[in-house]
Amino acid sequence: DTVLASPHADIIEKIAILPITAWQRVSYNSELLACQFYPSCSNYGALAIRDYGSIIGTVIIADRIVRCNPFALNYHYEMHGEFHYPDYRLVDSVQVSRPIYASNKSPLLAAGLSTIIPGTGRMYAGRLLDGIMGLWMVLLPLTATYDSFQDGQTMKGNFFAGITLIFYLGEIYGAYRTAKKRHN
């Protein structure tokens, strides 16, 4: 809500943040929907949009959604990640340029691999299960895009094509980020 009410956010950023605030209204009232990360994925998304704008922020959000999976705790332990001690959530701040742990993997090669086949860059960087999740998050809306266009539903097809593009770009960014931050 603070990002939505901020005088520094433009109208496009506020429109992009509206679905996040709607999700927060639902998820904050249920323990079943509690996020394992600190800040929560929805807060992370709002901060990404505020700090990097609607387009790049949405790509950063797609990367976070891929990483918010049942395997995140194991990867967090491997990287000796921090925990938010009031509730023991995994600390993962919005930072694009400064990795905590350096890697011996090439971020550009990782991004290039995920450009060709989504998920392979994360796999190259040592996060096999995140790579599988990234591939799945691109293939799922891609399949819906194809089916929609096959059924002559252009509007629906365009919507899913946009979702596919967001996750595809998020996967390229995520592979780059993973290779840069991966602790070996």
PDB file of N, CA and C in Angstrom, residues 57-115:
ATOM      1  N   GLY A  57      10.887  -4.364 -13.545  1.00  0.00           N
ATOM      2  CA  GLY A  57      10.351  -4.868 -12.273  1.00  0.00           C
ATOM      3  C   GLY A  57       9.532  -6.128 -12.460  1.00  0.00           C
ATOM      4  N   THR A  58       8.734  -6.192 -13.517  1.00  0.00           N
ATOM      5  CA  THR A  58       7.920  -7.380 -13.792  1.00  0.00           C
ATOM      6  C   THR A  58       8.806  -8.576 -14.135  1.00  0.00           C
ATOM      7  N   VAL A  59       9.892  -8.351 -14.842  1.00  0.00           N
ATOM      8  CA  VAL A  59      10.840  -9.429 -15.155  1.00  0.00           C
ATOM      9  C   VAL A  59      11.499  -9.936 -13.866  1.00  0.00           C
ATOM     10  N   ILE A  60      11.855  -9.022 -12.969  1.00  0.00           N
ATOM     11  CA  ILE A  60      12.451  -9.400 -11.687  1.00  0.00           C
ATOM     12  C   ILE A  60      11.447 -10.205 -10.858  1.00  0.00           C
ATOM     13  N   ILE A  61      10.182  -9.812 -10.904  1.00  0.00           N
ATOM     14  CA  ILE A  61       9.131 -10.551 -10.196  1.00  0.00           C
ATOM     15  C   ILE A  61       9.010 -11.970 -10.748  1.00  0.00           C
ATOM     16  N   ALA A  62       9.067 -12.123 -12.061  1.00  0.00           N
ATOM     17  CA  ALA A  62       8.968 -13.456 -12.669  1.00  0.00           C
ATOM     18  C   ALA A  62      10.086 -14.354 -12.167  1.00  0.00           C
ATOM     19  N   ASP A  63      11.301 -13.812 -12.045  1.00  0.00           N
ATOM     20  CA  ASP A  63      12.419 -14.594 -11.498  1.00  0.00           C
ATOM     21  C   ASP A  63      12.116 -15.026 -10.068  1.00  0.00           C
ATOM     22  N   ARG A  64      11.595 -14.116  -9.264  1.00  0.00           N
ATOM     23  CA  ARG A  64      11.298 -14.446  -7.861  1.00  0.00           C
ATOM     24  C   ARG A  64      10.222 -15.513  -7.773  1.00  0.00           C
ATOM     25  N   ILE A  65       9.199 -15.436  -8.614  1.00  0.00           N
ATOM     26  CA  ILE A  65       8.134 -16.444  -8.601  1.00  0.00           C
ATOM     27  C   ILE A  65       8.703 -17.821  -8.910  1.00  0.00           C
ATOM     28  N   VAL A  66       9.632 -17.886  -9.858  1.00  0.00           N
ATOM     29  CA  VAL A  66      10.267 -19.170 -10.178  1.00  0.00           C
ATOM     30  C   VAL A  66      11.047 -19.683  -8.972  1.00  0.00           C
ATOM     31  N   ARG A  67      11.756 -18.801  -8.279  1.00  0.00           N
ATOM     32  CA  ARG A  67      12.561 -19.220  -7.128  1.00  0.00           C
ATOM     33  C   ARG A  67      11.736 -19.524  -5.890  1.00  0.00           C
ATOM     34  N   CYS A  68      10.497 -19.071  -5.840  1.00  0.00           N
ATOM     35  CA  CYS A  68       9.628 -19.330  -4.684  1.00  0.00           C
ATOM     36  C   CYS A  68       8.986 -20.701  -4.871  1.00  0.00           C
ATOM     37  N   ASN A  69       9.752 -21.714  -4.533  1.00  0.00           N
ATOM     38  CA  ASN A  69       9.309 -23.083  -4.730  1.00  0.00           C
ATOM     39  C   ASN A  69       9.745 -23.923  -3.538  1.00  0.00           C
ATOM     40  N   PRO A  70       9.334 -25.166  -3.454  1.00  0.00           N
ATOM     41  CA  PRO A  70       9.685 -25.999  -2.297  1.00  0.00           C
ATOM     42  C   PRO A  70      11.187 -26.244  -2.117  1.00  0.00           C
ATOM     43  N   PHE A  71      11.996 -25.950  -3.126  1.00  0.00           N
ATOM     44  CA  PHE A  71      13.427 -26.218  -3.054  1.00  0.00           C
ATOM     45  C   PHE A  71      14.222 -25.018  -2.548  1.00  0.00           C
ATOM     46  N   ALA A  72      13.562 -23.893  -2.329  1.00  0.00           N
ATOM     47  CA  ALA A  72      14.241 -22.648  -1.966  1.00  0.00           C
ATOM     48  C   ALA A  72      15.013 -22.772  -0.655  1.00  0.00           C
ATOM     49  N   LEU A  73      14.478 -23.449   0.328  1.00  0.00           N
ATOM     50  CA  LEU A  73      15.152 -23.562   1.619  1.00  0.00           C
ATOM     51  C   LEU A  73      16.492 -24.271   1.472  1.00  0.00           C
ATOM     52  N   ASN A  74      16.531 -25.349   0.725  1.00  0.00           N
ATOM     53  CA  ASN A  74      17.779 -26.077   0.513  1.00  0.00           C
ATOM     54  C   ASN A  74      18.826 -25.194  -0.164  1.00  0.00           C
ATOM     55  N   TYR A  75      18.422 -24.475  -1.213  1.00  0.00           N
ATOM     56  CA  TYR A  75      19.357 -23.574  -1.894  1.00  0.00           C
ATOM     57  C   TYR A  75      19.816 -22.459  -0.960  1.00  0.00           C
ATOM     58  N   HIS A  76      18.913 -21.991  -0.109  1.00  0.00           N
ATOM     59  CA  HIS A  76      19.254 -20.922   0.828  1.00  0.00           C
ATOM     60  C   HIS A  76      20.322 -21.409   1.818  1.00  0.00           C
ATOM     61  N   TYR A  77      20.176 -22.631   2.299  1.00  0.00           N
ATOM     62  CA  TYR A  77      21.194 -23.217   3.181  1.00  0.00           C
ATOM     63  C   TYR A  77      22.539 -23.342   2.469  1.00  0.00           C
ATOM     64  N   GLU A  78      22.524 -23.808   1.217  1.00  0.00           N
ATOM     65  CA  GLU A  78      23.761 -23.964   0.446  1.00  0.00           C
ATOM     66  C   GLU A  78      24.511 -22.645   0.309  1.00  0.00           C
ATOM     67  N   MET A  79      23.759 -21.548   0.155  1.00  0.00           N
ATOM     68  CA  MET A  79      24.371 -20.230  -0.020  1.00  0.00           C
ATOM     69  C   MET A  79      24.645 -19.534   1.311  1.00  0.00           C
ATOM     70  N   HIS A  80      24.382 -20.226   2.411  1.00  0.00           N
ATOM     71  CA  HIS A  80      24.550 -19.642   3.748  1.00  0.00           C
ATOM     72  C   HIS A  80      23.753 -18.345   3.859  1.00  0.00           C
ATOM     73  N   GLY A  81      22.522 -18.402   3.366  1.00  0.00           N
ATOM     74  CA  GLY A  81      21.657 -17.226   3.357  1.00  0.00           C
ATOM     75  C   GLY A  81      21.196 -16.815   4.739  1.00  0.00           C
ATOM     76  N   GLU A  82      20.771 -15.585   4.830  1.00  0.00           N
ATOM     77  CA  GLU A  82      20.285 -15.036   6.093  1.00  0.00           C
ATOM     78  C   GLU A  82      18.825 -15.407   6.310  1.00  0.00           C
ATOM     79  N   PHE A  83      18.407 -15.374   7.583  1.00  0.00           N
ATOM     80  CA  PHE A  83      17.019 -15.615   7.945  1.00  0.00           C
ATOM     81  C   PHE A  83      16.477 -14.417   8.700  1.00  0.00           C
ATOM     82  N   HIS A  84      15.223 -14.116   8.475  1.00  0.00           N
ATOM     83  CA  HIS A  84      14.518 -13.041   9.171  1.00  0.00           C
ATOM     84  C   HIS A  84      14.039 -13.651  10.491  1.00  0.00           C
ATOM     85  N   TYR A  85      14.696 -13.338  11.590  1.00  0.00           N
ATOM     86  CA  TYR A  85      14.485 -14.088  12.824  1.00  0.00           C
ATOM     87  C   TYR A  85      13.138 -13.943  13.523  1.00  0.00           C
ATOM     88  N   PRO A  86      12.390 -12.881  13.356  1.00  0.00           N
ATOM     89  CA  PRO A  86      11.069 -12.922  13.991  1.00  0.00           C
ATOM     90  C   PRO A  86      10.185 -14.065  13.489  1.00  0.00           C
ATOM     91  N   ASP A  87      10.329 -14.435  12.207  1.00  0.00           N
ATOM     92  CA  ASP A  87       9.475 -15.500  11.665  1.00  0.00           C
ATOM     93  C   ASP A  87      10.264 -16.551  10.864  1.00  0.00           C
ATOM     94  N   TYR A  88      11.593 -16.435  10.836  1.00  0.00           N
ATOM     95  CA  TYR A  88      12.498 -17.395  10.178  1.00  0.00           C
ATOM     96  C   TYR A  88      12.261 -17.557   8.683  1.00  0.00           C
ATOM     97  N   ARG A  89      11.818 -16.477   8.031  1.00  0.00           N
ATOM     98  CA  ARG A  89      11.687 -16.525   6.572  1.00  0.00           C
ATOM     99  C   ARG A  89      13.053 -16.289   5.928  1.00  0.00           C
ATOM    100  N   LEU A  90      13.192 -16.700   4.684  1.00  0.00           N
ATOM    101  CA  LEU A  90      14.445 -16.578   3.942  1.00  0.00           C
ATOM    102  C   LEU A  90      14.622 -15.141   3.462  1.00  0.00           C
ATOM    103  N   VAL A  91      15.715 -14.499   3.828  1.00  0.00           N
ATOM    104  CA  VAL A  91      15.955 -13.120   3.420  1.00  0.00           C
ATOM    105  C   VAL A  91      16.448 -13.109   1.975  1.00  0.00           C
ATOM    106  N   ASP A  92      15.758 -12.354   1.134  1.00  0.00           N
ATOM    107  CA  ASP A  92      16.093 -12.227  -0.282  1.00  0.00           C
ATOM    108  C   ASP A  92      15.677 -10.837  -0.727  1.00  0.00           C
ATOM    109  N   SER A  93      16.609  -9.899  -0.641  1.00  0.00           N
ATOM    110  CA  SER A  93      16.272  -8.518  -0.962  1.00  0.00           C
ATOM    111  C   SER A  93      16.319  -8.275  -2.463  1.00  0.00           C
ATOM    112  N   VAL A  94      15.686  -7.195  -2.861  1.00  0.00           N
ATOM    113  CA  VAL A  94      15.678  -6.793  -4.274  1.00  0.00           C
ATOM    114  C   VAL A  94      17.003  -6.094  -4.542  1.00  0.00           C
ATOM    115  N   GLN A  95      17.937  -6.820  -5.127  1.00  0.00           N
ATOM    116  CA  GLN A  95      19.206  -6.200  -5.517  1.00  0.00           C
ATOM    117  C   GLN A  95      19.658  -6.842  -6.812  1.00  0.00           C
ATOM    118  N   VAL A  96      19.870  -6.027  -7.791  1.00  0.00           N
ATOM    119  CA  VAL A  96      20.224  -6.535  -9.113  1.00  0.00           C
ATOM    120  C   VAL A  96      21.741  -6.584  -9.289  1.00  0.00           C
ATOM    121  N   SER A  97      22.455  -5.607  -8.787  1.00  0.00           N
ATOM    122  CA  SER A  97      23.850  -5.466  -9.181  1.00  0.00           C
ATOM    123  C   SER A  97      24.875  -6.034  -8.212  1.00  0.00           C
ATOM    124  N   ARG A  98      24.565  -6.179  -6.938  1.00  0.00           N
ATOM    125  CA  ARG A  98      25.588  -6.596  -5.984  1.00  0.00           C
ATOM    126  C   ARG A  98      25.313  -7.978  -5.416  1.00  0.00           C
ATOM    127  N   PRO A  99      25.961  -9.013  -5.943  1.00  0.00           N
ATOM    128  CA  PRO A  99      25.740 -10.351  -5.402  1.00  0.00           C
ATOM    129  C   PRO A  99      26.422 -10.527  -4.053  1.00  0.00           C
ATOM    130  N   ILE A 100      25.848 -11.345  -3.209  1.00  0.00           N
ATOM    131  CA  ILE A 100      26.423 -11.636  -1.906  1.00  0.00           C
ATOM    132  C   ILE A 100      27.575 -12.630  -2.063  1.00  0.00           C
ATOM    133  N   TYR A 101      27.386 -13.631  -2.884  1.00  0.00           N
ATOM    134  CA  TYR A 101      28.389 -14.670  -3.096  1.00  0.00           C
ATOM    135  C   TYR A 101      28.801 -14.687  -4.559  1.00  0.00           C
ATOM    136  N   ALA A 102      30.085 -14.673  -4.797  1.00  0.00           N
ATOM    137  CA  ALA A 102      30.579 -14.748  -6.172  1.00  0.00           C
ATOM    138  C   ALA A 102      30.517 -16.193  -6.651  1.00  0.00           C
ATOM    139  N   SER A 103      30.499 -16.370  -7.939  1.00  0.00           N
ATOM    140  CA  SER A 103      30.393 -17.691  -8.537  1.00  0.00           C
ATOM    141  C   SER A 103      31.521 -17.900  -9.528  1.00  0.00           C
ATOM    142  N   ASN A 104      31.817 -19.159  -9.796  1.00  0.00           N
ATOM    143  CA  ASN A 104      32.794 -19.455 -10.840  1.00  0.00           C
ATOM    144  C   ASN A 104      32.096 -19.774 -12.163  1.00  0.00           C
ATOM    145  N   LYS A 105      30.807 -19.544 -12.231  1.00  0.00           N
ATOM    146  CA  LYS A 105      30.029 -19.755 -13.456  1.00  0.00           C
ATOM    147  C   LYS A 105      29.857 -18.426 -14.186  1.00  0.00           C
ATOM    148  N   SER A 106      29.812 -18.490 -15.493  1.00  0.00           N
ATOM    149  CA  SER A 106      29.656 -17.282 -16.306  1.00  0.00           C
ATOM    150  C   SER A 106      28.188 -16.856 -16.350  1.00  0.00           C
ATOM    151  N   PRO A 107      27.878 -15.664 -15.831  1.00  0.00           N
ATOM    152  CA  PRO A 107      26.502 -15.177 -15.909  1.00  0.00           C
ATOM    153  C   PRO A 107      26.011 -14.999 -17.349  1.00  0.00           C
ATOM    154  N   LEU A 108      26.906 -14.564 -18.245  1.00  0.00           N
ATOM    155  CA  LEU A 108      26.498 -14.382 -19.639  1.00  0.00           C
ATOM    156  C   LEU A 108      26.207 -15.714 -20.320  1.00  0.00           C
ATOM    157  N   LEU A 109      26.998 -16.732 -20.024  1.00  0.00           N
ATOM    158  CA  LEU A 109      26.728 -18.059 -20.580  1.00  0.00           C
ATOM    159  C   LEU A 109      25.415 -18.599 -20.031  1.00  0.00           C
ATOM    160  N   ALA A 110      25.184 -18.407 -18.738  1.00  0.00           N
ATOM    161  CA  ALA A 110      23.931 -18.861 -18.130  1.00  0.00           C
ATOM    162  C   ALA A 110      22.738 -18.187 -18.793  1.00  0.00           C
ATOM    163  N   ALA A 111      22.820 -16.862 -18.985  1.00  0.00           N
ATOM    164  CA  ALA A 111      21.728 -16.135 -19.640  1.00  0.00           C
ATOM    165  C   ALA A 111      21.553 -16.613 -21.077  1.00  0.00           C
ATOM    166  N   GLY A 112      22.662 -16.857 -21.774  1.00  0.00           N
ATOM    167  CA  GLY A 112      22.594 -17.344 -23.153  1.00  0.00           C
ATOM    168  C   GLY A 112      21.940 -18.713 -23.240  1.00  0.00           C
ATOM    169  N   LEU A 113      22.282 -19.592 -22.309  1.00  0.00           N
ATOM    170  CA  LEU A 113      21.667 -20.924 -22.293  1.00  0.00           C
ATOM    171  C   LEU A 113      20.159 -20.830 -22.087  1.00  0.00           C
ATOM    172  N   SER A 114      19.735 -19.972 -21.139  1.00  0.00           N
ATOM    173  CA  SER A 114      18.296 -19.824 -20.890  1.00  0.00           C
ATOM    174  C   SER A 114      17.586 -19.092 -22.008  1.00  0.00           C
ATOM    175  N   THR A 115      18.326 -18.351 -22.819  1.00  0.00           N
ATOM    176  CA  THR A 115      17.736 -17.724 -24.001  1.00  0.00           C
ATOM    177  C   THR A 115      17.367 -18.799 -25.016  1.00  0.00           C
TER     178      THR A 115
END
